Amino acid sequence: MPTPSMEDYLEQIYMLIENKGYARVSDIAEALTVHPSSVTKMVQKLDKDDYLIYEKYRGLVLTPKGNKIGKRLVYRHELLEQFLRVIGVKEEHIYEDVEGIEHHLSWDSIDRIGDLVQFFEEEEKRLEDLRDVQSRSE
Ligand SMILES: [Mn+2]
């Protein structure tokens, strides 16, 4: 199992590759606001653990294992953003709150949150009812 920090890297690397087609050490450092030397160190660890293949002058590619987990981590982040939006959390809190909780939930909880988001998306009325409760408790 990757540590929370490894998860952050795998999530960012997956997104960079999705969006740009590649992930450079400098791009990862910028995305995570860390020093490039920290990125190099972590990338070497991820390589050792078989999540990616890193060659100093050729960049990095995710292994099937790294790609699979990267995809799940990005899905998890997006689902949690959707969840907070559904329950009415203010836009300005959403990103930071997701960063704060995403590494600390079991996949069981993630899947149940997925059910809940789906429950609200299936019928507009359900969301209206929730907003109604919220406007009464303000
Ligand atoms: Mn995240």
JSON list of C-alpha atoms and ligand atoms in Angstrom, two decimals:
[
{"chain": "A", "resi": 1, "resn": "MET", "atom": "CA", "xyz": [0.00, 0.00, 0.00]},
{"chain": "A", "resi": 2, "resn": "PRO", "atom": "CA", "xyz": [1.33, 3.45, -0.88]},
{"chain": "A", "resi": 3, "resn": "THR", "atom": "CA", "xyz": [1.71, 6.01, 1.94]},
{"chain": "A", "resi": 4, "resn": "PRO", "atom": "CA", "xyz": [-0.37, 9.24, 1.82]},
{"chain": "A", "resi": 5, "resn": "SER", "atom": "CA", "xyz": [2.61, 11.07, 0.36]},
{"chain": "A", "resi": 6, "resn": "MET", "atom": "CA", "xyz": [3.12, 8.42, -2.32]},
{"chain": "A", "resi": 7, "resn": "GLU", "atom": "CA", "xyz": [-0.59, 8.68, -3.10]},
{"chain": "A", "resi": 8, "resn": "ASP", "atom": "CA", "xyz": [-0.29, 12.45, -3.64]},
{"chain": "A", "resi": 9, "resn": "TYR", "atom": "CA", "xyz": [2.56, 11.88, -6.09]},
{"chain": "A", "resi": 10, "resn": "LEU", "atom": "CA", "xyz": [0.82, 9.09, -7.97]},
{"chain": "A", "resi": 11, "resn": "GLU", "atom": "CA", "xyz": [-2.35, 11.19, -8.20]},
{"chain": "A", "resi": 12, "resn": "GLN", "atom": "CA", "xyz": [-0.46, 14.19, -9.62]},
{"chain": "A", "resi": 13, "resn": "ILE", "atom": "CA", "xyz": [1.67, 12.11, -11.98]},
{"chain": "A", "resi": 14, "resn": "TYR", "atom": "CA", "xyz": [-1.43, 10.37, -13.34]},
{"chain": "A", "resi": 15, "resn": "MET", "atom": "CA", "xyz": [-3.16, 13.73, -13.91]},
{"chain": "A", "resi": 16, "resn": "LEU", "atom": "CA", "xyz": [-0.11, 15.28, -15.59]},
{"chain": "A", "resi": 17, "resn": "ILE", "atom": "CA", "xyz": [0.19, 12.34, -17.96]},
{"chain": "A", "resi": 18, "resn": "GLU", "atom": "CA", "xyz": [-3.55, 12.48, -18.69]},
{"chain": "A", "resi": 19, "resn": "ASN", "atom": "CA", "xyz": [-3.47, 16.21, -19.40]},
{"chain": "A", "resi": 20, "resn": "LYS", "atom": "CA", "xyz": [-0.05, 16.73, -21.00]},
{"chain": "A", "resi": 21, "resn": "GLY", "atom": "CA", "xyz": [1.04, 13.30, -22.08]},
{"chain": "A", "resi": 22, "resn": "TYR", "atom": "CA", "xyz": [4.08, 13.34, -19.79]},
{"chain": "A", "resi": 23, "resn": "ALA", "atom": "CA", "xyz": [5.14, 14.22, -16.24]},
{"chain": "A", "resi": 24, "resn": "ARG", "atom": "CA", "xyz": [8.45, 15.98, -15.69]},
{"chain": "A", "resi": 25, "resn": "VAL", "atom": "CA", "xyz": [10.10, 16.30, -12.28]},
{"chain": "A", "resi": 26, "resn": "SER", "atom": "CA", "xyz": [9.71, 20.10, -12.53]},
{"chain": "A", "resi": 27, "resn": "ASP", "atom": "CA", "xyz": [5.97, 19.81, -13.30]},
{"chain": "A", "resi": 28, "resn": "ILE", "atom": "CA", "xyz": [5.42, 17.46, -10.37]},
{"chain": "A", "resi": 29, "resn": "ALA", "atom": "CA", "xyz": [7.37, 19.79, -8.06]},
{"chain": "A", "resi": 30, "resn": "GLU", "atom": "CA", "xyz": [5.23, 22.72, -9.16]},
{"chain": "A", "resi": 31, "resn": "ALA", "atom": "CA", "xyz": [1.94, 20.82, -8.82]},
{"chain": "A", "resi": 32, "resn": "LEU", "atom": "CA", "xyz": [2.77, 19.67, -5.30]},
{"chain": "A", "resi": 33, "resn": "THR", "atom": "CA", "xyz": [4.71, 22.81, -4.31]},
{"chain": "A", "resi": 34, "resn": "VAL", "atom": "CA", "xyz": [7.74, 20.83, -3.20]},
{"chain": "A", "resi": 35, "resn": "HIS", "atom": "CA", "xyz": [11.43, 21.06, -4.09]},
{"chain": "A", "resi": 36, "resn": "PRO", "atom": "CA", "xyz": [12.51, 19.15, -7.22]},
{"chain": "A", "resi": 37, "resn": "SER", "atom": "CA", "xyz": [15.03, 17.16, -5.13]},
{"chain": "A", "resi": 38, "resn": "SER", "atom": "CA", "xyz": [12.12, 15.82, -3.04]},
{"chain": "A", "resi": 39, "resn": "VAL", "atom": "CA", "xyz": [10.40, 14.78, -6.25]},
{"chain": "A", "resi": 40, "resn": "THR", "atom": "CA", "xyz": [13.48, 12.94, -7.49]},
{"chain": "A", "resi": 41, "resn": "LYS", "atom": "CA", "xyz": [13.74, 11.10, -4.19]},
{"chain": "A", "resi": 42, "resn": "MET", "atom": "CA", "xyz": [10.08, 10.07, -4.21]},
{"chain": "A", "resi": 43, "resn": "VAL", "atom": "CA", "xyz": [10.14, 9.12, -7.87]},
{"chain": "A", "resi": 44, "resn": "GLN", "atom": "CA", "xyz": [13.06, 6.81, -7.13]},
{"chain": "A", "resi": 45, "resn": "LYS", "atom": "CA", "xyz": [11.09, 5.19, -4.34]},
{"chain": "A", "resi": 46, "resn": "LEU", "atom": "CA", "xyz": [8.03, 4.81, -6.60]},
{"chain": "A", "resi": 47, "resn": "ASP", "atom": "CA", "xyz": [10.28, 3.22, -9.20]},
{"chain": "A", "resi": 48, "resn": "LYS", "atom": "CA", "xyz": [11.69, 0.81, -6.62]},
{"chain": "A", "resi": 49, "resn": "ASP", "atom": "CA", "xyz": [8.14, -0.15, -5.55]},
{"chain": "A", "resi": 50, "resn": "ASP", "atom": "CA", "xyz": [7.17, -0.80, -9.18]},
{"chain": "A", "resi": 51, "resn": "TYR", "atom": "CA", "xyz": [4.69, 2.08, -9.60]},
{"chain": "A", "resi": 52, "resn": "LEU", "atom": "CA", "xyz": [6.70, 3.73, -12.36]},
{"chain": "A", "resi": 53, "resn": "ILE", "atom": "CA", "xyz": [9.86, 3.57, -14.41]},
{"chain": "A", "resi": 54, "resn": "TYR", "atom": "CA", "xyz": [12.15, 6.54, -14.06]},
{"chain": "A", "resi": 55, "resn": "GLU", "atom": "CA", "xyz": [15.05, 7.29, -16.33]},
{"chain": "A", "resi": 56, "resn": "LYS", "atom": "CA", "xyz": [16.93, 10.43, -15.51]},
{"chain": "A", "resi": 57, "resn": "TYR", "atom": "CA", "xyz": [17.03, 11.97, -18.97]},
{"chain": "A", "resi": 58, "resn": "ARG", "atom": "CA", "xyz": [13.96, 10.33, -20.48]},
{"chain": "A", "resi": 59, "resn": "GLY", "atom": "CA", "xyz": [11.35, 11.11, -17.86]},
{"chain": "A", "resi": 60, "resn": "LEU", "atom": "CA", "xyz": [8.99, 8.64, -16.30]},
{"chain": "A", "resi": 61, "resn": "VAL", "atom": "CA", "xyz": [6.21, 6.28, -17.25]},
{"chain": "A", "resi": 62, "resn": "LEU", "atom": "CA", "xyz": [3.68, 4.62, -14.96]},
{"chain": "A", "resi": 63, "resn": "THR", "atom": "CA", "xyz": [3.73, 0.82, -14.80]},
{"chain": "A", "resi": 64, "resn": "PRO", "atom": "CA", "xyz": [0.34, -0.95, -15.13]},
{"chain": "A", "resi": 65, "resn": "LYS", "atom": "CA", "xyz": [0.26, -1.08, -11.31]},
{"chain": "A", "resi": 66, "resn": "GLY", "atom": "CA", "xyz": [1.02, 2.66, -11.03]},
{"chain": "A", "resi": 67, "resn": "ASN", "atom": "CA", "xyz": [-1.48, 3.52, -13.73]},
{"chain": "A", "resi": 68, "resn": "LYS", "atom": "CA", "xyz": [-4.24, 1.51, -12.08]},
{"chain": "A", "resi": 69, "resn": "ILE", "atom": "CA", "xyz": [-3.76, 3.08, -8.67]},
{"chain": "A", "resi": 70, "resn": "GLY", "atom": "CA", "xyz": [-3.24, 6.58, -10.13]},
{"chain": "A", "resi": 71, "resn": "LYS", "atom": "CA", "xyz": [-6.58, 6.31, -11.88]},
{"chain": "A", "resi": 72, "resn": "ARG", "atom": "CA", "xyz": [-8.32, 5.23, -8.67]},
{"chain": "A", "resi": 73, "resn": "LEU", "atom": "CA", "xyz": [-6.72, 8.06, -6.69]},
{"chain": "A", "resi": 74, "resn": "VAL", "atom": "CA", "xyz": [-7.87, 10.68, -9.19]},
{"chain": "A", "resi": 75, "resn": "TYR", "atom": "CA", "xyz": [-11.36, 9.14, -9.18]},
{"chain": "A", "resi": 76, "resn": "ARG", "atom": "CA", "xyz": [-11.37, 9.22, -5.37]},
{"chain": "A", "resi": 77, "resn": "HIS", "atom": "CA", "xyz": [-10.38, 12.89, -5.29]},
{"chain": "A", "resi": 78, "resn": "GLU", "atom": "CA", "xyz": [-13.06, 13.83, -7.84]},
{"chain": "A", "resi": 79, "resn": "LEU", "atom": "CA", "xyz": [-15.73, 11.78, -6.06]},
{"chain": "A", "resi": 80, "resn": "LEU", "atom": "CA", "xyz": [-14.96, 13.44, -2.73]},
{"chain": "A", "resi": 81, "resn": "GLU", "atom": "CA", "xyz": [-15.20, 16.88, -4.36]},
{"chain": "A", "resi": 82, "resn": "GLN", "atom": "CA", "xyz": [-18.59, 15.90, -5.77]},
{"chain": "A", "resi": 83, "resn": "PHE", "atom": "CA", "xyz": [-19.65, 14.61, -2.35]},
{"chain": "A", "resi": 84, "resn": "LEU", "atom": "CA", "xyz": [-18.74, 17.83, -0.56]},
{"chain": "A", "resi": 85, "resn": "ARG", "atom": "CA", "xyz": [-20.51, 19.83, -3.27]},
{"chain": "A", "resi": 86, "resn": "VAL", "atom": "CA", "xyz": [-23.65, 17.69, -2.91]},
{"chain": "A", "resi": 87, "resn": "ILE", "atom": "CA", "xyz": [-23.79, 18.15, 0.85]},
{"chain": "A", "resi": 88, "resn": "GLY", "atom": "CA", "xyz": [-23.47, 21.89, 0.30]},
{"chain": "A", "resi": 89, "resn": "VAL", "atom": "CA", "xyz": [-19.91, 22.68, 1.33]},
{"chain": "A", "resi": 90, "resn": "LYS", "atom": "CA", "xyz": [-18.77, 26.08, 0.08]},
{"chain": "A", "resi": 91, "resn": "GLU", "atom": "CA", "xyz": [-16.63, 26.00, -3.07]},
{"chain": "A", "resi": 92, "resn": "GLU", "atom": "CA", "xyz": [-13.74, 27.75, -1.29]},
{"chain": "A", "resi": 93, "resn": "HIS", "atom": "CA", "xyz": [-13.39, 24.84, 1.18]},
{"chain": "A", "resi": 94, "resn": "ILE", "atom": "CA", "xyz": [-13.75, 21.94, -1.20]},
{"chain": "A", "resi": 95, "resn": "TYR", "atom": "CA", "xyz": [-10.22, 21.41, -2.50]},
{"chain": "A", "resi": 96, "resn": "GLU", "atom": "CA", "xyz": [-8.46, 21.77, 0.86]},
{"chain": "A", "resi": 97, "resn": "ASP", "atom": "CA", "xyz": [-10.99, 19.57, 2.64]},
{"chain": "A", "resi": 98, "resn": "VAL", "atom": "CA", "xyz": [-10.62, 16.81, 0.07]},
{"chain": "A", "resi": 99, "resn": "GLU", "atom": "CA", "xyz": [-6.82, 17.01, 0.41]},
{"chain": "A", "resi": 100, "resn": "GLY", "atom": "CA", "xyz": [-7.33, 16.65, 4.15]},
{"chain": "A", "resi": 101, "resn": "ILE", "atom": "CA", "xyz": [-9.56, 13.56, 4.12]},
{"chain": "A", "resi": 102, "resn": "GLU", "atom": "CA", "xyz": [-8.78, 11.62, 0.94]},
{"chain": "A", "resi": 103, "resn": "HIS", "atom": "CA", "xyz": [-5.96, 9.50, 2.38]},
{"chain": "A", "resi": 104, "resn": "HIS", "atom": "CA", "xyz": [-7.85, 8.56, 5.50]},
{"chain": "A", "resi": 105, "resn": "LEU", "atom": "CA", "xyz": [-10.93, 6.75, 4.23]},
{"chain": "A", "resi": 106, "resn": "SER", "atom": "CA", "xyz": [-11.24, 3.05, 3.43]},
{"chain": "A", "resi": 107, "resn": "TRP", "atom": "CA", "xyz": [-12.33, 2.04, -0.07]},
{"chain": "A", "resi": 108, "resn": "ASP", "atom": "CA", "xyz": [-15.51, 0.80, 1.60]},
{"chain": "A", "resi": 109, "resn": "SER", "atom": "CA", "xyz": [-16.30, 4.35, 2.74]},
{"chain": "A", "resi": 110, "resn": "ILE", "atom": "CA", "xyz": [-15.38, 5.72, -0.69]},
{"chain": "A", "resi": 111, "resn": "ASP", "atom": "CA", "xyz": [-17.79, 3.30, -2.37]},
{"chain": "A", "resi": 112, "resn": "ARG", "atom": "CA", "xyz": [-20.60, 4.15, 0.07]},
{"chain": "A", "resi": 113, "resn": "ILE", "atom": "CA", "xyz": [-20.02, 7.86, -0.57]},
{"chain": "A", "resi": 114, "resn": "GLY", "atom": "CA", "xyz": [-20.25, 6.99, -4.26]},
{"chain": "A", "resi": 115, "resn": "ASP", "atom": "CA", "xyz": [-23.70, 5.47, -3.60]},
{"chain": "A", "resi": 116, "resn": "LEU", "atom": "CA", "xyz": [-24.79, 8.60, -1.78]},
{"chain": "A", "resi": 117, "resn": "VAL", "atom": "CA", "xyz": [-23.65, 10.92, -4.57]},
{"chain": "A", "resi": 118, "resn": "GLN", "atom": "CA", "xyz": [-25.50, 8.71, -7.04]},
{"chain": "A", "resi": 119, "resn": "PHE", "atom": "CA", "xyz": [-28.60, 8.79, -4.82]},
{"chain": "A", "resi": 120, "resn": "PHE", "atom": "CA", "xyz": [-28.66, 12.58, -5.01]},
{"chain": "A", "resi": 121, "resn": "GLU", "atom": "CA", "xyz": [-27.84, 12.71, -8.70]},
{"chain": "A", "resi": 122, "resn": "GLU", "atom": "CA", "xyz": [-30.61, 10.32, -9.70]},
{"chain": "A", "resi": 123, "resn": "GLU", "atom": "CA", "xyz": [-33.42, 12.60, -8.57]},
{"chain": "A", "resi": 124, "resn": "GLU", "atom": "CA", "xyz": [-33.16, 16.38, -8.54]},
{"chain": "A", "resi": 125, "resn": "LYS", "atom": "CA", "xyz": [-35.89, 16.42, -5.88]},
{"chain": "A", "resi": 126, "resn": "ARG", "atom": "CA", "xyz": [-33.59, 14.72, -3.33]},
{"chain": "A", "resi": 127, "resn": "LEU", "atom": "CA", "xyz": [-31.09, 17.54, -3.57]},
{"chain": "A", "resi": 128, "resn": "GLU", "atom": "CA", "xyz": [-33.88, 20.09, -3.30]},
{"chain": "A", "resi": 129, "resn": "ASP", "atom": "CA", "xyz": [-35.10, 18.37, -0.13]},
{"chain": "A", "resi": 130, "resn": "LEU", "atom": "CA", "xyz": [-31.62, 18.49, 1.35]},
{"chain": "A", "resi": 131, "resn": "ARG", "atom": "CA", "xyz": [-31.25, 22.19, 0.50]},
{"chain": "A", "resi": 132, "resn": "ASP", "atom": "CA", "xyz": [-34.62, 22.73, 2.14]},
{"chain": "A", "resi": 133, "resn": "VAL", "atom": "CA", "xyz": [-33.42, 21.14, 5.41]},
{"chain": "A", "resi": 134, "resn": "GLN", "atom": "CA", "xyz": [-30.24, 23.22, 5.19]},
{"chain": "A", "resi": 135, "resn": "SER", "atom": "CA", "xyz": [-32.07, 26.50, 4.67]},
{"chain": "A", "resi": 136, "resn": "ARG", "atom": "CA", "xyz": [-34.19, 25.74, 7.74]},
{"chain": "A", "resi": 137, "resn": "SER", "atom": "CA", "xyz": [-31.16, 25.06, 9.97]},
{"chain": "A", "resi": 138, "resn": "GLU", "atom": "CA", "xyz": [-29.28, 28.19, 8.98]},
{"chain": "B", "resi": 1, "resn": "MN", "atom": "MN", "xyz": [-5.89, 15.00, -4.03]}
]
